[in-house]
CSV table of C-alpha atoms in Angstrom, one decimal:
chain,number,residue,atom,x,y,z
A,1,MET,CA,74.9,76.4,173.1
A,2,THR,CA,77.7,73.9,173.5
A,3,ARG,CA,80.2,76.4,172.1
A,4,TYR,CA,78.9,79.5,173.9
A,5,PHE,CA,77.3,78.3,177.1
A,6,GLU,CA,79.3,75.1,177.8
A,7,GLY,CA,76.2,73.0,176.7
A,8,VAL,CA,73.9,74.5,179.4
A,9,VAL,CA,70.6,76.1,178.4
A,10,PRO,CA,70.9,79.8,179.4
A,11,GLU,CA,68.5,81.6,181.7
A,12,VAL,CA,66.6,84.2,179.7
A,13,ASP,CA,64.4,86.9,181.2
A,14,ASP,CA,61.2,87.4,179.2
A,15,ALA,CA,61.6,91.1,179.5
A,16,ALA,CA,64.8,90.8,177.5
A,17,LEU,CA,63.1,89.3,174.5
A,18,GLU,CA,62.9,91.4,171.4
A,19,PRO,CA,60.1,91.5,168.8
A,20,ALA,CA,61.9,88.9,166.7
A,21,ASP,CA,61.9,86.5,169.7
A,22,GLN,CA,58.3,87.2,170.4
A,23,HIS,CA,57.4,86.6,166.7
A,24,ILE,CA,59.0,83.1,166.9
A,25,ARG,CA,56.9,82.4,170.0
A,26,GLN,CA,53.8,83.5,168.2
A,27,VAL,CA,54.6,81.3,165.2
A,28,MET,CA,55.2,78.3,167.4
A,29,SER,CA,51.8,78.8,169.1
A,30,GLN,CA,49.8,79.4,165.9
A,31,ALA,CA,51.5,76.5,164.1
A,32,SER,CA,50.9,74.1,167.0
A,33,THR,CA,47.2,75.1,167.1
A,34,LYS,CA,46.8,74.7,163.4
A,35,ALA,CA,48.7,71.4,163.4
A,36,GLN,CA,46.5,70.0,166.2
A,37,ALA,CA,43.3,71.0,164.4
A,38,ALA,CA,44.6,69.3,161.2
A,39,MET,CA,45.6,66.2,163.0
A,40,ASP,CA,42.1,66.0,164.6
A,41,LYS,CA,40.7,65.9,161.1
A,42,PHE,CA,43.3,63.3,159.9
A,43,MET,CA,44.7,65.9,157.5
A,44,ILE,CA,48.4,65.0,158.1
A,45,HIS,CA,49.6,67.0,155.1
A,46,GLU,CA,48.1,70.2,156.5
A,47,ALA,CA,49.5,69.5,159.9
A,48,ILE,CA,53.0,69.1,158.5
A,49,GLN,CA,52.5,72.2,156.4
A,50,SER,CA,51.6,74.2,159.6
A,51,VAL,CA,54.6,72.8,161.5
A,52,TRP,CA,56.9,73.7,158.6
A,53,GLN,CA,56.2,77.3,159.2
A,54,ILE,CA,58.2,77.0,162.4
A,55,VAL,CA,61.1,75.6,160.5
A,56,GLU,CA,61.0,78.4,157.9
A,57,GLU,CA,60.7,81.1,160.6
A,58,LEU,CA,63.5,79.7,162.7
A,59,ASN,CA,65.8,79.5,159.7
A,60,GLY,CA,65.1,83.2,158.9
A,61,TYR,CA,65.4,84.1,162.5
A,62,LEU,CA,68.9,82.6,162.9
A,63,THR,CA,70.0,84.2,159.6
A,64,GLU,CA,68.8,87.7,160.8
A,65,GLN,CA,70.0,87.4,164.4
A,66,GLU,CA,73.4,86.0,163.5
A,67,PRO,CA,74.3,84.4,166.8
A,68,TRP,CA,77.8,83.7,165.5
A,69,VAL,CA,78.3,87.5,165.3
A,70,LEU,CA,76.7,88.2,168.7
A,71,ALA,CA,79.1,85.7,170.3
A,72,LYS,CA,82.1,87.8,169.3
A,73,ASP,CA,80.9,90.7,171.5
A,74,GLU,CA,80.8,90.0,175.3
A,75,ALA,CA,78.5,93.0,175.7
A,76,LYS,CA,75.9,91.1,173.6
A,77,ARG,CA,76.0,87.9,175.7
A,78,GLU,CA,72.5,88.4,177.0
A,79,ARG,CA,71.2,88.8,173.5
A,80,LEU,CA,73.1,85.7,172.4
A,81,ALA,CA,71.4,83.8,175.2
A,82,ALA,CA,68.0,84.9,174.1
A,83,VAL,CA,68.6,84.0,170.5
A,84,LEU,CA,70.0,80.6,171.3
A,85,TYR,CA,67.3,79.8,173.8
A,86,THR,CA,64.5,80.9,171.4
A,87,ALA,CA,66.0,78.7,168.7
A,88,ALA,CA,66.4,75.7,171.0
A,89,ASP,CA,62.9,76.1,172.3
A,90,GLY,CA,61.7,76.1,168.7
A,91,LEU,CA,63.5,72.8,168.1
A,92,ARG,CA,61.8,71.4,171.2
A,93,ALA,CA,58.4,72.3,169.8
A,94,LEU,CA,59.4,70.8,166.4
A,95,ALA,CA,60.5,67.6,168.0
A,96,VAL,CA,57.0,67.2,169.6
A,97,LEU,CA,55.0,68.3,166.6
A,98,LEU,CA,56.9,66.2,164.1
A,99,SER,CA,57.1,63.1,166.3
A,100,PRO,CA,54.1,61.4,164.8
A,101,VAL,CA,55.6,61.5,161.3
A,102,ILE,CA,59.3,61.2,161.9
A,103,PRO,CA,59.6,59.5,165.2
A,104,GLN,CA,63.2,58.3,165.2
A,105,ALA,CA,64.7,61.6,164.2
A,106,THR,CA,62.6,63.6,166.6
A,107,ALA,CA,63.5,61.2,169.4
A,108,LYS,CA,67.1,61.9,168.8
A,109,LEU,CA,66.5,65.6,168.9
A,110,TRP,CA,64.4,65.3,172.1
A,111,ARG,CA,67.2,63.4,173.8
A,112,ALA,CA,69.9,65.9,172.6
A,113,LEU,CA,67.8,68.7,174.1
A,114,GLY,CA,67.8,66.8,177.4
A,115,MET,CA,64.0,66.9,177.5
A,116,GLU,CA,63.6,63.2,178.6
A,117,ASP,CA,65.1,64.1,181.9
A,118,THR,CA,62.8,67.0,182.6
A,119,HIS,CA,59.6,66.3,180.6
A,120,GLY,CA,59.6,62.5,180.1
A,121,ALA,CA,59.3,60.5,176.9
A,122,LEU,CA,58.6,62.2,173.6
A,123,GLU,CA,55.6,59.9,173.0
A,124,SER,CA,53.9,61.2,176.1
A,125,GLN,CA,54.0,64.9,175.1
A,126,ASN,CA,50.8,66.7,174.2
A,127,LEU,CA,50.8,68.1,170.7
A,128,ALA,CA,48.4,70.8,171.6
A,129,GLU,CA,50.9,72.2,174.2
A,130,ALA,CA,54.0,71.8,172.0
A,131,GLY,CA,53.8,75.4,170.8
A,132,ASN,CA,53.8,76.9,174.3
A,133,ALA,CA,57.0,78.9,174.6
A,134,GLY,CA,59.5,78.6,177.4
A,135,LEU,CA,59.1,74.9,178.1
A,136,LEU,CA,62.8,74.3,177.5
A,137,PRO,CA,64.2,74.4,181.1
A,138,ALA,CA,67.1,76.7,181.7
A,139,GLY,CA,70.1,75.4,183.5
A,140,HIS,CA,70.1,71.9,182.3
A,141,ARG,CA,72.9,70.4,180.1
A,142,LEU,CA,72.3,69.5,176.5
A,143,GLY,CA,73.3,66.1,175.2
A,144,GLU,CA,75.1,65.0,172.0
A,145,LEU,CA,73.0,65.2,168.8
A,146,GLU,CA,73.2,62.1,166.8
A,147,PRO,CA,72.7,62.5,163.0
A,148,LEU,CA,69.0,62.9,162.6
A,149,PHE,CA,69.0,61.4,159.1
A,150,PRO,CA,72.0,59.2,158.7
A,151,ARG,CA,73.4,58.7,155.2
A,152,ILE,CA,72.4,55.5,153.6
A,153,GLU,CA,75.4,53.9,152.0
A,154,THR,CA,74.7,52.1,148.7
A,155,GLU,CA,77.2,49.9,146.9
């Protein structure tokens, strides 16, 4: 979003969402529900496996939607906004859902998404609600993303 929307989360009308966008929302919701159920049973590996479905689907979504191609056509700016918003909202959900197992990296992602300013600390987020789509507020500025997993230098 930094390159195409000056770092501001674009406004997206739900009516403009296409089936691929709706599919990502559905995956987020289902994965969140499954992850919460697994966490309630202390089945951490199942929770992570459920959350990883979001990662896989987002990866495929971005490959299919090709936002870098959409950006070249001004007539497709609304579609570009929907794709980038959907992807960023998926990252927001991932930050919450993965925070119990990779807290430092997800905290960096949470800050980069600007969520601390609008939703508070990552630790205070409800895992059961993480998969609710549309929680990334439009109109706010994204921050800089620090390396999530810095390289460990060995001698």
